[in-house]
Amino acid sequence: MRRFNIAVLAAMTLTAGLTAVPAAQAHGGHASLGIDNCTANTCHFDVQPGTYDVEVVLGDDAESSTGISGETRRALLPETVAPAGGRVVRSFTVDVRTPEGEPTGAVGTAGLDLAIGGSAPALTDIRVSRARHARQVFLVGDSTVCDQPADPYTGWGQQLPQYLRRGVSVANYADSGESTVTYLGNPQLWATVQPLIRHGDLVLVQLAHNDKTTDEATYRANLETLVAGVREKGGQPVLVTPIVRRWFNADGTLNNGTALLVNGLGVDHPAVIRSVAAAQEVPLIDLTAKTKALVESLGVEGSKALYLYNEKRDNTHTSVYGATVYAGLVRDELVARHLVPKGIVRVG
């Protein structure tokens, strides 16, 4: 059952501790932003660009398991189980923009589009409303971070939203192929992102994979420019070292320049990022160290699933699984460094 009679739902006594959500009413003079906008496995809401809260009721007569993604393949709600006959209420906040995915990519479709998935999906009700006082987490990065348009490619930033509850949205402005040089130089990128930053917003910066010909002085200066630009707007910059490439030595370690992002000029990108973070007193998420430890622990065979090795012989870009795992590492660091309140984070 995908659609549940709302009148019946309102009259039911639900499982203890769970409350039914009424059908959405007219919003700002527009059509009702509720279940009437959904078909069997998709929902479309004719809204303008902005930040929106989404509240869903999940469940059916039989046990169900429902996950929700949206826009350009963003994971917005992890697969959630509802017991037979029970209803579970969940909510999240989503960024709606144009282009809806990569800033230099396809425009996408206007409004908010959601896909209802999972092993046994059951969406009973939904309500969309304009978010009030939501905090943004902006992502500045490359193809390992961005909202990838086509399966199987998936950036860790694409999977991060599912770990955040209502009140915080992820605005992923990472873009494939970008270096610190091109990100600062392209008006569709930094010049577009910086004016959107508000007081208290987080801006996570992971740029290194494509700085293959950037000298150390320029790379350092570019990172400092990004940090200063975030602070100018009252935001909180967070520097993120890049995810490792899956490039093993014969002894099973990743202790080589290819894996650890040392470019052809000998610039050790993670080391420079750590240095800038320390000098500028900027929070650091050492994703290089985290992903190195994980990949080495899994070994040559076990780590293949994190990347697109089996599909594309690609040791740089992550699979859906790998991006989800790496997004979880970022989530853990955001909590550990008190960059987001623990109560706003989904665990597991």
Short mmCIF file of C-alpha atoms in Angstrom, two decimals, residues 88-275:
data_model
loop_
_atom_site.label_atom_id
_atom_site.label_comp_id
_atom_site.label_asym_id
_atom_site.label_seq_id
_atom_site.Cartn_x
_atom_site.Cartn_y
_atom_site.Cartn_z
CA VAL A 88 6.99 5.80 11.90
CA VAL A 89 7.45 9.56 11.54
CA ARG A 90 10.70 10.91 10.15
CA SER A 91 11.79 14.33 8.88
CA PHE A 92 14.68 15.95 7.05
CA THR A 93 15.61 19.26 5.45
CA VAL A 94 16.51 19.50 1.77
CA ASP A 95 18.20 22.10 -0.42
CA VAL A 96 16.34 22.88 -3.67
CA ARG A 97 18.36 24.79 -6.25
CA THR A 98 19.16 25.26 -9.94
CA PRO A 99 21.19 23.43 -11.17
CA GLU A 100 19.99 20.76 -8.77
CA GLY A 101 23.22 18.76 -8.92
CA GLU A 102 26.70 19.79 -10.01
CA PRO A 103 26.91 23.59 -10.43
CA THR A 104 28.27 23.28 -13.98
CA GLY A 105 26.02 20.34 -14.86
CA ALA A 106 22.50 19.91 -16.19
CA VAL A 107 19.81 22.19 -14.78
CA GLY A 108 17.59 19.25 -13.81
CA THR A 109 13.86 19.60 -13.14
CA ALA A 110 12.24 22.53 -11.41
CA GLY A 111 10.86 22.03 -7.91
CA LEU A 112 11.52 19.22 -5.45
CA ASP A 113 11.58 15.62 -6.66
CA LEU A 114 11.72 12.66 -4.29
CA ALA A 115 12.10 8.95 -5.04
CA ILE A 116 10.56 6.43 -2.65
CA GLY A 117 12.66 3.27 -2.42
CA GLY A 118 13.75 0.55 -0.06
CA SER A 119 13.19 -3.19 0.13
CA ALA A 120 9.48 -2.85 1.03
CA PRO A 121 8.54 0.83 0.66
CA ALA A 122 5.41 2.25 2.24
CA LEU A 123 4.84 6.01 2.23
CA THR A 124 1.63 6.83 4.09
CA ASP A 125 1.77 10.60 4.26
CA ILE A 126 4.12 13.47 3.51
CA ARG A 127 4.26 17.18 4.21
CA VAL A 128 6.63 19.75 2.67
CA SER A 129 7.03 23.25 4.07
CA ARG A 130 9.50 26.09 3.77
CA ALA A 131 12.26 25.64 6.36
CA ARG A 132 12.64 28.31 9.03
CA HIS A 133 16.09 29.07 10.44
CA ALA A 134 17.67 25.96 8.93
CA ARG A 135 21.43 25.73 9.06
CA GLN A 136 23.30 24.93 5.86
CA VAL A 137 26.31 22.69 5.37
CA PHE A 138 27.93 23.83 2.13
CA LEU A 139 30.28 21.44 0.33
CA VAL A 140 33.10 22.74 -1.86
CA GLY A 141 34.88 19.91 -3.61
CA ASP A 142 35.51 17.72 -6.65
CA SER A 143 34.05 14.56 -8.19
CA THR A 144 34.68 12.49 -5.06
CA VAL A 145 32.30 14.80 -3.17
CA CYS A 146 29.72 15.99 -5.71
CA ASP A 147 26.16 14.93 -6.51
CA GLN A 148 27.05 12.56 -9.32
CA PRO A 149 24.31 12.44 -11.99
CA ALA A 150 24.73 8.84 -13.11
CA ASP A 151 25.01 5.48 -11.37
CA PRO A 152 27.34 3.92 -10.29
CA TYR A 153 29.37 7.07 -9.55
CA THR A 154 28.55 8.58 -6.15
CA GLY A 155 30.24 11.32 -4.14
CA TRP A 156 30.38 11.21 -0.35
CA GLY A 157 28.58 14.55 -0.25
CA GLN A 158 25.69 12.90 -2.08
CA GLN A 159 25.26 10.47 0.81
CA LEU A 160 25.80 12.90 3.68
CA PRO A 161 22.22 14.33 3.87
CA GLN A 162 20.75 11.04 5.12
CA TYR A 163 22.79 11.40 8.31
CA LEU A 164 21.29 14.78 9.24
CA ARG A 165 17.87 15.36 10.72
CA ARG A 166 15.48 18.21 10.18
CA GLY A 167 17.09 21.61 10.81
CA VAL A 168 20.28 21.12 8.79
CA SER A 169 20.49 20.80 5.02
CA VAL A 170 23.42 19.91 2.78
CA ALA A 171 24.05 22.30 -0.11
CA ASN A 172 26.48 20.34 -2.26
CA TYR A 173 28.37 22.69 -4.59
CA ALA A 174 31.16 20.23 -5.33
CA ASP A 175 31.85 19.85 -9.05
CA SER A 176 33.67 17.22 -11.10
CA GLY A 177 37.16 18.03 -12.29
CA GLU A 178 37.72 21.09 -10.12
CA SER A 179 40.96 22.16 -8.47
CA THR A 180 41.47 25.04 -6.04
CA VAL A 181 42.47 27.12 -9.08
CA THR A 182 39.40 26.38 -11.20
CA TYR A 183 36.96 26.49 -8.29
CA LEU A 184 38.02 30.02 -7.41
CA GLY A 185 38.16 31.10 -11.05
CA ASN A 186 34.78 29.83 -12.32
CA PRO A 187 31.89 32.26 -11.64
CA GLN A 188 29.50 29.30 -11.40
CA LEU A 189 31.42 28.01 -8.41
CA TRP A 190 32.97 30.09 -5.61
CA ALA A 191 31.48 33.37 -6.80
CA THR A 192 28.06 31.70 -6.63
CA VAL A 193 28.56 29.89 -3.33
CA GLN A 194 30.10 32.65 -1.22
CA PRO A 195 27.10 35.07 -1.35
CA LEU A 196 24.83 32.26 -0.11
CA ILE A 197 26.77 31.67 3.11
CA ARG A 198 25.04 32.96 6.24
CA HIS A 199 26.22 33.39 9.80
CA GLY A 200 26.76 29.99 11.41
CA ASP A 201 26.74 27.94 8.21
CA LEU A 202 29.43 25.30 7.81
CA VAL A 203 31.53 25.20 4.64
CA LEU A 204 33.47 21.95 4.12
CA VAL A 205 36.30 22.26 1.59
CA GLN A 206 37.88 19.18 0.00
CA LEU A 207 39.89 20.13 -3.08
CA ALA A 208 43.09 18.27 -4.00
CA HIS A 209 42.55 15.50 -6.54
CA ASN A 210 42.75 17.85 -9.52
CA ASP A 211 45.50 20.17 -8.27
CA LYS A 212 47.96 18.01 -10.18
CA THR A 213 49.99 20.94 -11.52
CA THR A 214 49.38 23.45 -8.71
CA ASP A 215 52.55 24.49 -6.90
CA GLU A 216 52.60 24.53 -3.11
CA ALA A 217 52.54 28.30 -2.67
CA THR A 218 49.52 28.67 -4.96
CA TYR A 219 47.71 25.74 -3.37
CA ARG A 220 48.25 27.14 0.11
CA ALA A 221 47.15 30.62 -0.96
CA ASN A 222 44.00 29.25 -2.59
CA LEU A 223 43.00 27.41 0.58
CA GLU A 224 43.62 30.58 2.60
CA THR A 225 41.44 32.54 0.15
CA LEU A 226 38.57 30.07 0.63
CA VAL A 227 38.92 30.21 4.41
CA ALA A 228 38.92 34.02 4.41
CA GLY A 229 35.92 34.12 2.08
CA VAL A 230 33.86 31.89 4.36
CA ARG A 231 34.75 33.91 7.43
CA GLU A 232 33.91 37.14 5.65
CA LYS A 233 30.30 35.94 5.46
CA GLY A 234 30.19 34.75 9.07
CA GLY A 235 30.43 31.08 8.16
CA GLN A 236 32.58 28.37 9.72
CA PRO A 237 35.21 26.97 7.33
CA VAL A 238 36.20 23.32 7.76
CA LEU A 239 39.15 21.95 5.80
CA VAL A 240 38.89 18.32 4.70
CA THR A 241 41.85 16.30 3.48
CA PRO A 242 41.04 14.22 0.37
CA ILE A 243 39.92 10.62 0.34
CA VAL A 244 42.75 8.25 -0.59
CA ARG A 245 43.12 6.57 -3.92
CA ARG A 246 42.97 2.79 -3.64
CA TRP A 247 46.58 2.25 -4.73
CA PHE A 248 48.37 -0.46 -2.74
CA ASN A 249 52.04 -1.15 -2.26
CA ALA A 250 53.25 -4.75 -2.34
CA ASP A 251 53.21 -4.78 1.48
CA GLY A 252 49.50 -3.93 1.64
CA THR A 253 49.96 -0.28 2.63
CA LEU A 254 48.97 2.95 0.87
CA ASN A 255 52.21 4.74 1.66
CA ASN A 256 52.80 6.18 -1.80
CA GLY A 257 52.21 9.48 -3.57
CA THR A 258 49.39 8.20 -5.79
CA ALA A 259 47.29 6.94 -2.89
CA LEU A 260 48.05 9.88 -0.61
CA LEU A 261 47.58 12.70 -3.14
CA VAL A 262 51.10 13.97 -3.66
CA ASN A 263 51.14 15.71 -7.03
CA GLY A 264 53.76 15.67 -9.80
CA LEU A 265 55.48 18.72 -8.32
CA GLY A 266 55.91 16.94 -5.01
CA VAL A 267 53.14 18.90 -3.28
CA ASP A 268 51.73 16.80 -0.42
CA HIS A 269 48.14 18.02 -0.48
CA PRO A 270 46.99 16.52 2.84
CA ALA A 271 50.08 17.91 4.59
CA VAL A 272 49.44 21.41 3.21
CA ILE A 273 45.78 21.24 4.24
CA ARG A 274 46.76 20.22 7.77
CA SER A 275 49.28 23.06 7.90
#
